Short mmCIF file of C-alpha atoms in Angstrom, two decimals:
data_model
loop_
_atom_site.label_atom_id
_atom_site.label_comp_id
_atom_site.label_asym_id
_atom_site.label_seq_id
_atom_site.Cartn_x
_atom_site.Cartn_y
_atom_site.Cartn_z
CA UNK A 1 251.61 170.39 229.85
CA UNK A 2 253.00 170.83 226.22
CA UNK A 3 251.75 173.18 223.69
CA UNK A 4 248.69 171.95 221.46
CA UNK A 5 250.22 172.15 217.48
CA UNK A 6 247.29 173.88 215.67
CA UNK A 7 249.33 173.79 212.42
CA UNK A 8 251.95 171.95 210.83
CA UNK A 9 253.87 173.37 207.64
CA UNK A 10 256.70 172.23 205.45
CA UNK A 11 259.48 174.18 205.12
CA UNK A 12 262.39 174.73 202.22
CA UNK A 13 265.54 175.82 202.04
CA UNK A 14 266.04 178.49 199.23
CA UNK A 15 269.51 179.73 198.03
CA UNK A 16 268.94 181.11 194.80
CA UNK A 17 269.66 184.99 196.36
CA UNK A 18 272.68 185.89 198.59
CA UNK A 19 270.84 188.00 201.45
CA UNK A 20 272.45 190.45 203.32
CA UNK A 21 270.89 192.27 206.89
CA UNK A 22 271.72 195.60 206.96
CA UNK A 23 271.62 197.27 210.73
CA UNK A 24 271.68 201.40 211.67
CA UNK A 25 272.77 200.83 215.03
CA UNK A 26 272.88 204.79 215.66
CA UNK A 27 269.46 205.14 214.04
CA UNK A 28 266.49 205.80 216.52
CA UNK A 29 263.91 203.04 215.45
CA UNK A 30 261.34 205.94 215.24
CA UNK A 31 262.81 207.53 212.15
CA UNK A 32 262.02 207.06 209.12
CA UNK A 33 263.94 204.52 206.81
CA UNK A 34 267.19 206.19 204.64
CA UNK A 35 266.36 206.99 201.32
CA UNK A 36 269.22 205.36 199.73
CA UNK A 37 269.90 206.61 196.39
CA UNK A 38 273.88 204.89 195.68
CA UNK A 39 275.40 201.69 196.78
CA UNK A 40 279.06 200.33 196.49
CA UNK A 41 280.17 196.99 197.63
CA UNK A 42 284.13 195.43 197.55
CA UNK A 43 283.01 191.32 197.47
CA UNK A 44 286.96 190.31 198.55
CA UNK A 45 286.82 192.72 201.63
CA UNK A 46 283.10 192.38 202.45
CA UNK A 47 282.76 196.01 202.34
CA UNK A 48 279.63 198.50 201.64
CA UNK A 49 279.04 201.84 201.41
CA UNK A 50 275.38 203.31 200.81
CA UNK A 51 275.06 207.10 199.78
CA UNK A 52 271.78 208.66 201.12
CA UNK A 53 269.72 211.96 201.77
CA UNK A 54 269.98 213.85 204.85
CA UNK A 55 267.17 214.48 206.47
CA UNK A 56 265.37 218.02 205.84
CA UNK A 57 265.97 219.32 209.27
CA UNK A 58 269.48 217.90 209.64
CA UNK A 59 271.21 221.10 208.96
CA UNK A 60 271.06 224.87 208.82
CA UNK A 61 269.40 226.46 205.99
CA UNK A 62 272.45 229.25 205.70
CA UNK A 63 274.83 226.26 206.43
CA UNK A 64 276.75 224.73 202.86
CA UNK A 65 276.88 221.02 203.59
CA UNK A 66 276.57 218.08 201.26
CA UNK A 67 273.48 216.94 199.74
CA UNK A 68 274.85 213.00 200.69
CA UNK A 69 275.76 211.10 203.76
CA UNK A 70 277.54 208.29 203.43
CA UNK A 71 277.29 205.41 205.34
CA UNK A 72 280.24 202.04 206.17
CA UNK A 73 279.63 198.80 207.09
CA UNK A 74 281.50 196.85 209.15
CA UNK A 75 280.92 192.87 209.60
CA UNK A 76 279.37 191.78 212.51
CA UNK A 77 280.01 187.94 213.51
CA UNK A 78 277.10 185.76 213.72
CA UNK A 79 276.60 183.73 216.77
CA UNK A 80 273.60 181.84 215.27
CA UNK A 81 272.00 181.12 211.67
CA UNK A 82 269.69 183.91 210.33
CA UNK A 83 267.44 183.90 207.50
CA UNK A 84 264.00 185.47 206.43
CA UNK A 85 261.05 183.56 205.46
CA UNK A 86 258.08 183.56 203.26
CA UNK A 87 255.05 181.61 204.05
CA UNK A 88 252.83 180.67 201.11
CA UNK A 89 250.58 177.84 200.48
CA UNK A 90 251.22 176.34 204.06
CA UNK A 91 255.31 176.21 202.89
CA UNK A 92 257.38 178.27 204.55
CA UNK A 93 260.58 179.21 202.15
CA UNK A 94 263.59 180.24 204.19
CA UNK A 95 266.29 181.98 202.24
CA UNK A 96 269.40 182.28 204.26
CA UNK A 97 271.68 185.50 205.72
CA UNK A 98 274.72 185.59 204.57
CA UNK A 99 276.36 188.59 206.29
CA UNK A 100 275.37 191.19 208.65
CA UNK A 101 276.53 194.56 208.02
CA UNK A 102 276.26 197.29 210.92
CA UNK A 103 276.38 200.71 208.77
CA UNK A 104 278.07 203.83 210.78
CA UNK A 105 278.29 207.33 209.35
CA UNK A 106 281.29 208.21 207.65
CA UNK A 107 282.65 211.93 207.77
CA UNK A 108 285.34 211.42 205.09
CA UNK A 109 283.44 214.12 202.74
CA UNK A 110 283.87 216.33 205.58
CA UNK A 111 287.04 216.14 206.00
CA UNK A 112 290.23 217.66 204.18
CA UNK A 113 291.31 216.42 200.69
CA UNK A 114 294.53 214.96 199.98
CA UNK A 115 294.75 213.09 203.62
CA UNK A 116 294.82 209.06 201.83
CA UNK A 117 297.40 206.24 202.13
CA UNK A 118 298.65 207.12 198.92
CA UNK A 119 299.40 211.19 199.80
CA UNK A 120 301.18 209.55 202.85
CA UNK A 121 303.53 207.45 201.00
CA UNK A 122 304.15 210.24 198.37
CA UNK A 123 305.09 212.32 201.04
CA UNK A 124 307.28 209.76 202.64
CA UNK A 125 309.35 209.03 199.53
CA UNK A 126 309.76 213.06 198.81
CA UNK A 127 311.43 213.77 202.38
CA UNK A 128 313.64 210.63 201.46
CA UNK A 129 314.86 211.65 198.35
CA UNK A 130 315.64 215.14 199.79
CA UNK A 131 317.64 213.96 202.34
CA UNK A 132 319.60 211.51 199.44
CA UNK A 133 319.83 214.82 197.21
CA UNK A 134 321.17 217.06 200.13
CA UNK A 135 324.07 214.78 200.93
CA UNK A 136 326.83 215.29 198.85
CA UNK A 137 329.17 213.99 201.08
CA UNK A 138 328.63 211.03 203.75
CA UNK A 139 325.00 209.31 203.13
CA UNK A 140 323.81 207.19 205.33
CA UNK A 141 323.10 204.08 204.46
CA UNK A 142 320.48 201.29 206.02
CA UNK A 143 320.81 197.84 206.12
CA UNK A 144 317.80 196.56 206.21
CA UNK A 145 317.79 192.17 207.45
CA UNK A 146 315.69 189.39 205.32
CA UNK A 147 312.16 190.04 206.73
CA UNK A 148 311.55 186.42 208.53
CA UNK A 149 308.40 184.46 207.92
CA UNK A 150 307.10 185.46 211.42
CA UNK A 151 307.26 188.95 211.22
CA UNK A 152 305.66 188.77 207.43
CA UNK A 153 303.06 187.13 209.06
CA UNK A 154 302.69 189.91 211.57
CA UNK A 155 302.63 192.84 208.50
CA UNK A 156 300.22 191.02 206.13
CA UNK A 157 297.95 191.01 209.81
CA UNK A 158 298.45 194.55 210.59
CA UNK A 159 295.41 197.27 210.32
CA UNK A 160 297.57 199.32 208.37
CA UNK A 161 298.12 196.66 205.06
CA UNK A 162 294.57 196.04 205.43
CA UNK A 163 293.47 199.08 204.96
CA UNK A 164 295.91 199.58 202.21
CA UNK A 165 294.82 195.86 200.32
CA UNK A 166 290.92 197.07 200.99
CA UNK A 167 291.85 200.61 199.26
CA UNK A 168 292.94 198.58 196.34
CA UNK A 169 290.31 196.94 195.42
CA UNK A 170 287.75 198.70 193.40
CA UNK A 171 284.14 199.39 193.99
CA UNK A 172 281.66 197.41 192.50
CA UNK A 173 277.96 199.61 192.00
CA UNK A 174 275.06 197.97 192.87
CA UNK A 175 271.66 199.02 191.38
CA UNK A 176 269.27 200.31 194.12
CA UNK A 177 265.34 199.92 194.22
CA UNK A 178 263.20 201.83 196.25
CA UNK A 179 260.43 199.80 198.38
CA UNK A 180 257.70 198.81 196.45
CA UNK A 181 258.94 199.22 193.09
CA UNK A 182 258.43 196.71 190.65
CA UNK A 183 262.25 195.43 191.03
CA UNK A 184 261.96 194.81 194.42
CA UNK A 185 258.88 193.27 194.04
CA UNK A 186 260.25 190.97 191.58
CA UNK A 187 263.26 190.14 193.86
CA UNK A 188 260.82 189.46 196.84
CA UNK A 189 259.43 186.90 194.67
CA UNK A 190 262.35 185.23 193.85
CA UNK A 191 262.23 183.83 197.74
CA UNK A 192 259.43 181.46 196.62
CA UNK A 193 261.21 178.59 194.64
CA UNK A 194 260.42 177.65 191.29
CA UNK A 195 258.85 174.70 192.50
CA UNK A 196 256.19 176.14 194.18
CA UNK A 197 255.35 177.89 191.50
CA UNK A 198 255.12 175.09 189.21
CA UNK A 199 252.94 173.28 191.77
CA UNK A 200 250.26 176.59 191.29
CA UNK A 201 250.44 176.29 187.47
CA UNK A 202 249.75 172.11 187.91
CA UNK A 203 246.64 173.12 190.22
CA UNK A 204 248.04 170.95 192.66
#
């Protein structure tokens, strides 16, 4: 025996907003949301990085920590279509997902200074000009072979020149509005299209 329909509403597509789902996979769903007070995003690399609060009783009082944690996202492939809807007026308005990002913490405040690709490669290029400057007689020279098409392929790939192409590109800061606020408000109701709007104003 099939389901009796008790109601029947249209539904529209809205794309005016490019939605992203944020998940805190290591976040207990008891707690209370993260008060996010920064936000960075990299649009070529699909990377974010929210700055927020620690809780109150995350630390020792005596204890000098940060007064930030900071928080990476890392894609997470879709295996079907998301979106989140607004119903209004018997229309349901459906404004699609674009990505999902699953935020981890990152420890990179904690850790020591200096330690980035670029102190690496510094540090290569001084130990191989000492050895070039200690050699006053035989050097040693290295012939290095025309880098084939294959194993280009193969660098350009590789975690390493990732990481390296994503450090390049700079950080774009996004402007962050608490829940509630009149911004966000005004966001939320740009998920209702225009024309649904107009059709209140009309009285139809």
């Amino acid at each position: 025996m099939e389901d009796q329909v008790i109601r029947e509403i249209d539904v529209q597509i809205c794309s005016e907003l490019e939605l992203f789902l944020l998940q805190f996979s290591l976040k207990p769903v008891y707690d209370d949301p993260s008060d996010i007070k920064f936000a960075r995003f990299k649009p070529s690399n699909k990377k974010l990085e929210l700055d927020a609060t620690y809780p109150i009783d995350a630390f020792d009082s005596s204890t000098d920590v940060p007064t930030l944690q900071t928080f990476n996202s890392s894609v997470i492939a879709q295996g079907t279509c998301l979106g989140a809807g607004v119903i209004k007026n018997n229309v349901m308005y459906l404004t699609p997902v674009k990505n999902v990002f699953q935020m981890r913490p990152s420890f990179k405040n904690l850790q020591p200074k200096g330690e980035t690709y670029e102190a690496l490669d510094d540090e290569q290029g001084l130990e191989a000009g000492d050895m070039e400057a200690d050699g006053d007689g035989l050097q040693q020279v290295q012939l290095k072979r025309k880098e084939s098409e294959r194993a280009m392929s193969a660098r350009v790939q590789s975690y390493t020149y990732m990481q390296k192409q994503e450090a390049l590109e700079a950080w774009k800061k996004l402007k962050v509005f608490s829940i509630g606020s009149d911004e966000s408000e005004e966001i939320f109701k740009r998920m209702v299209s225009e024309e649904e709007n107009n059709s209140e104003h009309d009285g139809t």
